[in-house]
């Protein structure tokens, strides 16, 4: 099904198209049709009126409020689903091209088998929304270079190379707008399919010691025009979530330049720290002014005491892979996931929880089930997550705490057997205490003294995973 071999990527046509795209942006033209048109007109206007001057706090406001988002890793790697030539391949699913040492021409054959007729953008977005998630970050392009949108710069995309021939990102964009969920794009700087990037490094596409002398051409005539497409045609994008920045050819100055390029296209957008070299291992960062990007991205971990002074987002899988692997059933429990969300929020971070859909377009049943259960908890308790800030009480033995205005949300993981919950509130000036699950807000008996508030709880916990007790302070601290 793939129409061209990878060597024919940089065709005269592609260069012309990319120049046209650049011209398009420079002249401030907007699309006549498509989701992006109206928003981009206002964005362009806002940009001209100085939206770029928005403070970081203003740009970050929706994201800090959201606290919970969905990561979606989806691409051709869902087809082999962790098995190549009858062998189970070690490592995360979306790395199969590298880990099984699959030549580009061989990997391209998966495109002919990618026909996700079960895909329903509306269902995906509703699943996220009902779980209490406020944004979705989907892999526009992962390390294998395959594009989930109709890119004019290449035929290595869902429109030209697969039997599916639908612009997946456009469908998601429309559904996200309909349900008021922010659409965000993951985008890999590393590209194993492009001859000017890492394709020639085969059989080790991820060889960080190798450099491609044509890498800048890839950046200028391929990656940037593609980003321009993504930021022009799909409406306002919440976050551009870069990855694959560890390659030899990427530098911090290039990261800073790319950050500016992206912000010029959409002034209000947020960009993660992986746009540059600002990441230390899988951890976040300590000083916000040291790197390009707006927030840190701890991966598969929650920093013990958060990352004070910087915005951060923990991304995490539900099992052990980002991209679908048919035999990975090492699922985290709903209890673990809810408590991780709470733990992250109690330390002032966001939680980006991953799903890896099947090649047919369906989200794995185990993920759906967990998201529904998280949604049931959120239906009662989302007030204690959305718009909250880090706990003023550290990490109490019984659970975690989040804060908003004059409310302190006490997330009780371990319901005390003696019915007494102690909160270290020095001044003891509180108004009332009630269970968030209790719509009538019946006051719970509580007394202040000795630098703490002691609350008497009912015998039975309203929720076995996390019951939230609301402590209303007399005045905003
Ligand atoms: C890593 C992996 C990548 C995954 C990402 C998510 O960087 O290379 O496959 O997308 O983590 O944070």
Coordinates of C-alpha atoms and ligand atoms in Angstrom, one line a residue:
X1 CA 0.0 0.0 0.0
X2 CA 2.9 2.4 0.6
X3 CA 3.2 4.4 -2.5
X4 CA 6.8 5.5 -2.2
X5 CA 10.0 4.0 -0.8
X6 CA 11.6 6.1 1.9
X7 CA 14.4 7.2 -0.4
X8 CA 12.0 9.2 -2.4
X9 CA 10.9 11.3 0.6
X10 CA 12.5 14.5 -0.3
X11 CA 10.9 15.0 -3.6
X12 CA 10.8 18.3 -5.4
X13 CA 7.1 18.2 -4.7
X14 CA 7.6 17.9 -1.0
X15 CA 10.0 20.9 -1.0
X16 CA 7.6 23.0 -2.9
X17 CA 4.7 22.1 -0.6
X18 CA 6.8 22.9 2.5
X19 CA 7.7 26.3 1.0
X20 CA 4.1 26.9 0.3
X21 CA 3.2 26.0 3.9
X22 CA 5.9 28.4 5.1
X23 CA 4.5 31.2 2.8
X24 CA 1.1 30.4 4.0
X25 CA 2.1 31.0 7.6
X26 CA 4.2 34.1 6.9
X27 CA 1.3 35.7 5.0
X28 CA -1.1 34.9 7.9
X29 CA -3.4 33.0 5.6
X30 CA -6.0 30.8 7.2
X31 CA -7.8 27.7 5.9
X32 CA -11.1 28.2 4.2
X33 CA -12.5 25.0 5.6
X34 CA -11.8 22.6 8.5
X35 CA -11.9 22.8 12.2
X36 CA -9.0 25.2 12.4
X37 CA -10.3 28.1 10.3
X38 CA -12.3 30.1 12.8
X39 CA -10.0 29.6 15.7
X40 CA -6.9 30.3 13.7
X41 CA -8.3 33.6 12.5
X42 CA -8.9 34.6 16.1
X43 CA -5.5 33.2 17.1
X44 CA -3.8 35.1 14.3
X45 CA -5.6 38.2 15.4
X46 CA -4.8 37.6 19.1
X47 CA -1.1 37.0 18.0
X48 CA -1.1 40.3 16.2
X49 CA -2.6 42.0 19.2
X50 CA 0.2 40.6 21.4
X51 CA -1.1 37.3 22.7
X52 CA 2.5 36.3 22.9
X53 CA 2.8 38.7 25.7
X54 CA 0.5 36.6 27.8
X55 CA 2.2 35.8 31.0
X56 CA 3.3 32.2 31.6
X57 CA 0.7 32.0 34.4
X58 CA -2.0 33.0 32.0
X59 CA -1.0 30.5 29.4
X60 CA -0.6 27.7 32.0
X61 CA -3.9 28.4 33.7
X62 CA -6.1 25.8 32.0
X63 CA -3.4 23.1 32.3
X64 CA -2.8 23.7 36.0
X65 CA -6.5 23.6 36.5
X66 CA -6.9 20.3 34.5
X67 CA -4.6 18.1 36.6
X68 CA -5.6 15.0 34.7
X69 CA -5.2 14.1 31.0
X70 CA -5.1 11.1 28.6
X71 CA -2.0 10.1 26.7
X72 CA -2.7 8.1 23.5
X73 CA 0.1 6.1 21.9
X74 CA -1.2 4.9 18.6
X75 CA 0.4 4.1 15.3
X76 CA 1.5 1.2 13.1
X77 CA 3.3 -0.5 16.0
X78 CA -0.2 -1.6 17.1
X79 CA -0.3 -3.9 14.1
X80 CA 2.6 -6.2 15.2
X81 CA 1.5 -5.6 18.8
X82 CA 4.8 -6.7 20.3
X83 CA 5.4 -9.8 18.0
X84 CA 7.7 -9.8 15.0
X85 CA 8.2 -12.9 12.8
X86 CA 6.6 -15.1 15.4
X87 CA 8.9 -13.9 18.2
X88 CA 7.9 -11.8 21.2
X89 CA 10.0 -8.6 21.1
X90 CA 11.3 -7.3 24.4
X91 CA 10.6 -3.7 25.4
X92 CA 7.8 -1.2 24.9
X93 CA 5.5 -1.8 22.0
X94 CA 6.1 1.4 20.0
X95 CA 9.8 0.7 19.9
X96 CA 9.4 -2.6 18.0
X97 CA 10.9 -1.1 14.8
X98 CA 14.1 -0.5 16.6
X99 CA 14.1 -3.4 19.1
X100 CA 13.4 -6.0 16.4
X101 CA 15.7 -4.3 14.0
X102 CA 13.1 -4.0 11.3
X103 CA 14.3 -2.4 8.1
X104 CA 12.3 0.6 6.9
X105 CA 11.0 -1.1 3.8
X106 CA 9.8 -4.0 5.9
X107 CA 8.2 -1.8 8.6
X108 CA 6.3 0.1 5.8
X109 CA 4.3 -3.1 5.2
X110 CA 2.4 -2.6 8.5
X111 CA 0.8 0.5 6.9
X112 CA -1.1 -1.8 4.5
X113 CA -2.6 -3.6 7.5
X114 CA -3.6 -0.5 9.4
X115 CA -7.3 -0.2 9.0
X116 CA -8.9 0.9 12.3
X117 CA -12.5 0.7 11.2
X118 CA -13.6 0.5 14.8
X119 CA -12.2 4.0 15.5
X120 CA -14.8 6.4 16.8
X121 CA -13.3 9.8 17.9
X122 CA -16.4 10.7 19.8
X123 CA -16.2 7.6 21.9
X124 CA -12.6 8.1 22.8
X125 CA -13.1 11.7 23.8
X126 CA -16.2 10.8 25.9
X127 CA -14.2 8.1 27.6
X128 CA -11.6 10.6 28.6
X129 CA -14.0 13.2 29.6
X130 CA -16.1 10.9 31.7
X131 CA -13.0 9.8 33.5
X132 CA -12.5 13.4 34.5
X133 CA -9.7 14.1 32.0
X134 CA -9.5 17.6 30.6
X135 CA -7.1 17.0 27.8
X136 CA -5.8 14.4 25.4
X137 CA -2.2 14.1 24.1
X138 CA -2.0 11.9 21.0
X139 CA 1.0 10.7 19.1
X140 CA 0.8 12.8 15.9
X141 CA 4.1 11.1 14.9
X142 CA 6.1 8.7 17.0
X143 CA 9.7 7.6 16.5
X144 CA 8.7 5.4 13.6
X145 CA 7.8 8.6 11.7
X146 CA 4.4 7.5 10.7
X147 CA 1.9 10.4 10.7
X148 CA -1.7 10.1 12.0
X149 CA -2.9 13.1 9.9
X150 CA -3.1 14.0 6.3
X151 CA 0.3 15.5 5.8
X152 CA 1.1 17.2 2.5
X153 CA 4.8 16.8 3.1
X154 CA 4.9 13.1 2.9
X155 CA 3.0 10.0 1.8
X156 CA 4.1 8.2 5.1
X157 CA 0.8 9.0 6.7
X158 CA -2.6 7.6 7.4
X159 CA -4.1 9.1 4.3
X160 CA -1.7 7.9 1.7
X161 CA -0.2 4.8 3.1
X162 CA -3.1 2.9 4.7
X163 CA -6.4 1.5 3.5
X164 CA -8.1 3.6 6.2
X165 CA -7.7 6.9 4.5
X166 CA -9.3 9.1 7.1
X167 CA -7.6 12.0 8.8
X168 CA -7.6 10.7 12.3
X169 CA -6.4 13.9 14.0
X170 CA -9.1 15.9 12.2
X171 CA -11.8 13.6 13.5
X172 CA -10.3 13.9 17.0
X173 CA -10.1 17.6 16.7
X174 CA -13.8 17.9 16.0
X175 CA -14.8 15.6 18.8
X176 CA -12.5 17.4 21.2
X177 CA -14.1 20.7 20.3
X178 CA -17.6 19.3 20.7
X179 CA -16.9 18.0 24.2
X180 CA -14.6 20.9 25.3
X181 CA -11.6 18.6 25.8
X182 CA -8.2 20.2 24.9
X183 CA -6.5 18.4 22.0
X184 CA -2.7 18.2 22.3
X185 CA -0.1 16.6 20.1
X186 CA 2.9 14.4 21.0
X187 CA 5.6 14.8 18.3
X188 CA 8.8 12.9 18.0
X189 CA 11.9 14.8 16.9
X190 CA 13.7 11.6 16.4
X191 CA 12.5 9.9 13.1
X192 CA 13.5 6.4 12.2
X193 CA 11.9 6.5 8.8
X194 CA 13.4 9.7 7.4
X195 CA 16.6 9.4 5.4
X196 CA 17.8 12.8 6.7
X197 CA 17.2 11.8 10.3
X198 CA 17.8 8.3 11.8
X199 CA 16.7 5.9 9.0
X200 CA 20.3 5.4 7.9
X201 CA 21.3 4.3 11.4
X202 CA 19.7 0.9 10.8
X203 CA 20.0 -1.6 12.5
X204 CA 20.2 0.7 15.6
X205 CA 18.0 3.6 14.8
X206 CA 18.5 4.9 18.4
X207 CA 22.3 5.1 18.1
X208 CA 22.9 8.3 20.0
X209 CA 26.5 8.5 18.9
X210 CA 25.7 8.8 15.3
X211 CA 24.9 12.1 13.4
X212 CA 23.2 12.6 10.1
X213 CA 24.9 15.4 8.0
X214 CA 21.5 16.2 6.5
X215 CA 19.7 16.5 9.8
X216 CA 19.1 20.3 9.5
X217 CA 17.4 19.7 6.1
X218 CA 15.0 17.3 7.9
X219 CA 14.2 20.0 10.4
X220 CA 13.7 22.8 8.0
X221 CA 12.0 21.0 5.1
X222 CA 10.1 18.3 6.9
X223 CA 9.6 18.6 10.7
X224 CA 8.8 22.3 10.7
X225 CA 6.4 22.3 7.7
X226 CA 4.7 19.3 9.4
X227 CA 4.4 21.2 12.7
X228 CA 2.9 24.1 10.7
X229 CA 0.3 21.8 9.3
X230 CA -0.6 20.5 12.8
X231 CA -0.8 24.0 14.3
X232 CA -2.7 25.5 11.4
X233 CA -5.4 23.0 10.4
X234 CA -6.5 21.4 13.7
X235 CA -7.8 24.3 15.8
X236 CA -6.2 25.5 19.0
X237 CA -3.8 23.0 20.3
X238 CA -3.3 22.8 24.1
X239 CA 0.2 21.3 24.2
X240 CA 2.9 20.3 21.8
X241 CA 4.5 17.4 23.6
X242 CA 7.9 16.7 22.1
X243 CA 10.0 13.6 22.6
X244 CA 13.1 11.8 21.1
X245 CA 15.3 14.8 21.9
X246 CA 18.2 12.7 23.1
X247 CA 19.6 12.2 19.6
X248 CA 23.1 13.4 18.8
X249 CA 21.8 16.0 16.3
X250 CA 19.5 17.8 18.7
X251 CA 20.8 20.7 20.8
X252 CA 19.4 23.1 23.4
X253 CA 19.7 26.1 21.0
X254 CA 17.7 24.1 18.4
X255 CA 15.2 23.3 21.1
X256 CA 14.9 27.0 22.0
X257 CA 14.4 27.9 18.3
X258 CA 11.8 25.2 17.9
X259 CA 10.0 26.5 21.0
X260 CA 9.8 30.0 19.4
X261 CA 8.7 28.6 16.1
X262 CA 5.8 26.7 17.7
X263 CA 4.8 29.7 19.9
X264 CA 4.8 31.9 16.8
X265 CA 2.3 29.6 15.1
X266 CA 0.1 29.4 18.2
X267 CA 1.0 32.0 20.8
X268 CA -1.0 30.4 23.6
X269 CA 0.3 26.9 23.2
X270 CA 2.3 25.1 25.9
X271 CA 5.4 23.1 25.1
X272 CA 7.0 20.4 27.3
X273 CA 10.7 20.4 28.3
X274 CA 11.6 17.7 25.8
X275 CA 11.6 20.3 23.1
X276 CA 15.2 20.9 24.2
X277 CA 17.8 19.1 26.2
X278 CA 16.2 20.1 29.5
X279 CA 15.4 16.7 30.9
X280 CA 17.6 14.9 33.3
X281 CA 17.0 11.1 33.0
X282 CA 13.4 10.3 33.5
X283 CA 13.1 12.9 36.2
X284 CA 11.8 16.4 35.9
X285 CA 13.9 19.5 36.6
X286 CA 14.7 21.9 39.4
X287 CA 14.8 25.3 37.8
X288 CA 12.3 26.5 35.3
X289 CA 14.6 29.1 33.6
X290 CA 17.2 26.5 32.7
X291 CA 15.5 24.9 29.8
X292 CA 13.3 25.5 26.8
X293 CA 9.7 24.5 27.4
X294 CA 7.0 25.2 29.9
X295 CA 6.9 22.1 32.1
X296 CA 8.8 19.0 33.2
X297 CA 7.9 15.5 32.3
X298 CA 8.8 12.8 34.8
X299 CA 8.2 9.5 33.2
X300 CA 6.7 6.4 34.9
X301 CA 7.3 8.0 38.3
X302 CA 6.0 10.5 40.8
X303 CA 8.7 12.7 42.3
X304 CA 8.8 12.0 46.1
X305 CA 8.1 15.6 47.0
X306 CA 6.9 17.0 43.6
X307 CA 9.1 19.4 41.8
X308 CA 8.9 22.6 43.7
X309 CA 9.0 25.8 41.7
X310 CA 8.3 24.2 38.3
X311 CA 5.2 22.9 36.5
X312 CA 5.4 19.2 35.9
X313 CA 3.4 16.3 34.6
X314 CA 3.9 12.7 35.4
X315 CA 3.2 10.5 32.4
X316 CA 2.4 6.8 33.1
X317 CA 1.3 3.6 31.5
X318 CA -1.6 1.4 32.8
X319 CA 0.4 -1.7 32.0
X320 CA 4.1 -1.8 30.9
X321 CA 3.8 -0.4 27.4
X322 CA 2.7 2.8 25.8
X323 CA 1.9 1.4 22.4
X324 CA -0.3 -1.7 22.3
X325 CA 1.2 -5.1 23.0
X326 CA -1.3 -8.0 22.8
X327 CA 0.2 -10.0 25.7
X328 CA 1.0 -7.2 28.2
X329 CA -1.6 -7.8 30.9
X330 CA 0.4 -6.3 33.8
X331 CA -2.4 -3.8 34.6
X332 CA -2.2 -1.5 37.5
X333 CA -5.3 -1.6 39.6
X334 CA -7.9 1.1 39.7
X335 CA -7.0 1.7 43.3
X336 CA -3.4 2.3 42.3
X337 CA -4.3 4.6 39.5
X338 CA -6.7 6.7 41.6
X339 CA -4.2 7.0 44.4
X340 CA -1.5 8.0 41.9
X341 CA -3.7 10.7 40.5
X342 CA -4.3 12.0 44.0
X343 CA -0.6 11.7 44.9
X344 CA 0.4 13.7 41.9
X345 CA -2.2 16.4 42.5
X346 CA -1.2 16.6 46.2
X347 CA 2.3 17.5 45.0
X348 CA 1.1 20.1 42.5
X349 CA 1.6 18.1 39.3
X350 CA -0.6 16.8 36.5
X351 CA -1.2 13.1 35.7
X352 CA -1.1 12.0 32.0
X353 CA -2.4 8.5 31.9
X354 CA -1.8 6.4 28.8
X355 CA -3.9 4.2 26.7
X356 CA -2.5 2.1 23.7
X357 CA -5.4 1.4 21.3
X358 CA -5.6 -1.8 19.2
X359 CA -5.0 -1.7 15.5
X360 CA -8.8 -2.0 15.0
X361 CA -9.3 1.4 16.7
X362 CA -10.5 0.2 20.0
X363 CA -9.0 1.1 23.4
X364 CA -8.2 -2.1 25.4
X365 CA -11.0 -3.3 27.5
X366 CA -8.9 -3.3 30.6
X367 CA -8.1 0.4 30.1
X368 CA -11.7 1.2 29.4
X369 CA -12.8 -0.5 32.6
X370 CA -10.2 1.3 34.7
X371 CA -11.1 4.7 33.2
X372 CA -14.8 4.1 33.9
X373 CA -14.0 3.2 37.5
X374 CA -11.8 6.3 37.8
X375 CA -14.7 8.3 36.3
X376 CA -17.1 6.9 39.0
X377 CA -14.7 8.2 41.7
X378 CA -14.3 11.5 39.9
X379 CA -18.0 12.0 39.5
X380 CA -18.1 12.3 43.3
X381 CA -14.7 13.7 44.0
X382 CA -13.4 15.8 41.0
X383 CA -13.7 19.0 43.0
X384 CA -10.8 17.7 45.1
X385 CA -8.6 17.3 42.0
X386 CA -9.5 20.0 39.3
X387 CA -8.1 23.4 40.1
X388 CA -6.3 22.3 43.2
X389 CA -2.8 23.0 44.4
X390 CA -0.2 21.1 46.4
X391 CA -0.9 20.0 49.9
X392 CA 0.1 22.3 52.7
X393 CA 0.2 19.2 55.0
X394 CA 2.9 17.2 53.3
X395 CA 2.3 13.4 53.1
X396 CA 0.2 12.3 56.1
X397 CA 0.2 8.7 57.1
X398 CA -3.5 8.2 56.2
X399 CA -3.3 9.5 52.7
X400 CA -2.8 12.8 50.8
X401 CA -4.2 16.3 50.8
X402 CA -5.0 18.9 48.0
X403 CA -6.0 22.5 48.5
X404 CA -8.3 25.1 46.8
X405 CA -9.3 28.5 48.2
X406 CA -10.2 28.0 51.8
X407 CA -10.8 24.2 51.4
X408 CA -8.5 21.5 52.3
X409 CA -9.3 18.1 50.7
X410 CA -8.2 15.3 53.0
X411 CA -7.9 12.2 50.8
X412 CA -8.2 9.3 53.3
X413 CA -6.7 6.1 51.8
X414 CA -6.5 4.3 55.1
X415 CA -9.7 4.9 57.0
X416 CA -8.8 5.1 60.7
X417 CA -10.1 2.1 62.8
X418 CA -10.7 4.3 65.8
X419 CA -12.6 6.9 63.7
X420 CA -10.2 9.7 64.5
X421 CA -8.5 11.7 61.8
X422 CA -5.7 14.1 62.8
X423 CA -4.7 17.0 60.6
X424 CA -1.7 19.2 61.6
X425 CA -3.4 22.6 61.4
X426 CA -1.5 24.9 63.7
X427 CA -3.9 27.8 64.1
X428 CA -6.9 25.5 64.2
X429 CA -9.2 28.1 62.6
X430 CA -11.7 26.0 60.7
X431 CA -15.3 26.6 59.8
X432 CA -16.7 23.1 59.2
X433 CA -15.8 19.6 58.1
X434 CA -17.8 17.3 55.9
X435 CA -17.6 14.3 53.6
X436 CA -17.3 15.2 49.9
X437 CA -19.5 12.2 49.1
X438 CA -22.3 13.7 51.4
X439 CA -24.4 16.1 49.2
X440 CA -26.0 17.5 52.3
X441 CA -22.6 18.4 53.7
X442 CA -23.5 17.2 57.2
X443 CA -21.0 18.5 59.6
X444 CA -18.6 16.0 61.1
X445 CA -17.6 16.6 64.7
X446 CA -14.2 18.1 64.9
X447 CA -12.1 19.8 67.6
X448 CA -9.0 22.0 67.4
X449 CA -6.1 22.0 69.8
X450 CA -2.5 21.2 70.3
X451 CA -1.6 22.3 66.8
X452 CA -4.0 20.0 65.1
X453 CA -7.6 19.4 64.2
X454 CA -9.1 16.0 65.3
X455 CA -12.0 14.9 63.2
X456 CA -14.5 12.1 64.2
X457 CA -15.3 10.0 61.2
X458 CA -18.2 7.7 60.6
X459 CA -17.5 4.1 61.0
X460 CA -17.6 3.2 57.4
X461 CA -15.5 4.8 54.7
X462 CA -17.7 6.2 51.8
X463 CA -15.1 4.9 49.3
X464 CA -12.7 2.0 49.8
X465 CA -10.0 3.6 47.6
X466 CA -10.1 7.2 48.7
X467 CA -12.7 9.0 50.8
X468 CA -12.4 12.8 50.7
X469 CA -13.0 14.8 53.8
X470 CA -13.4 18.5 53.2
X471 CA -12.0 20.8 55.9
X472 CA -13.2 24.4 55.3
X473 CA -10.9 27.0 56.9
X474 CA -12.2 30.2 58.4
X475 CA -10.4 32.4 56.0
X476 CA -8.3 31.9 52.9
X477 CA -4.7 31.4 54.1
Ligands
LIG1 C1 9.9 7.5 26.0 C2 9.7 6.5 24.9 C3 8.5 6.7 24.1 C4 7.3 7.2 24.9 C5 7.6 8.3 25.9 C6 6.5 8.7 26.7 O1 10.5 8.6 25.7 O2 10.8 6.6 24.0 O3 8.2 5.6 23.4 O4 6.5 7.8 23.9 O5 8.6 7.8 26.6 O6 6.9 9.6 27.7

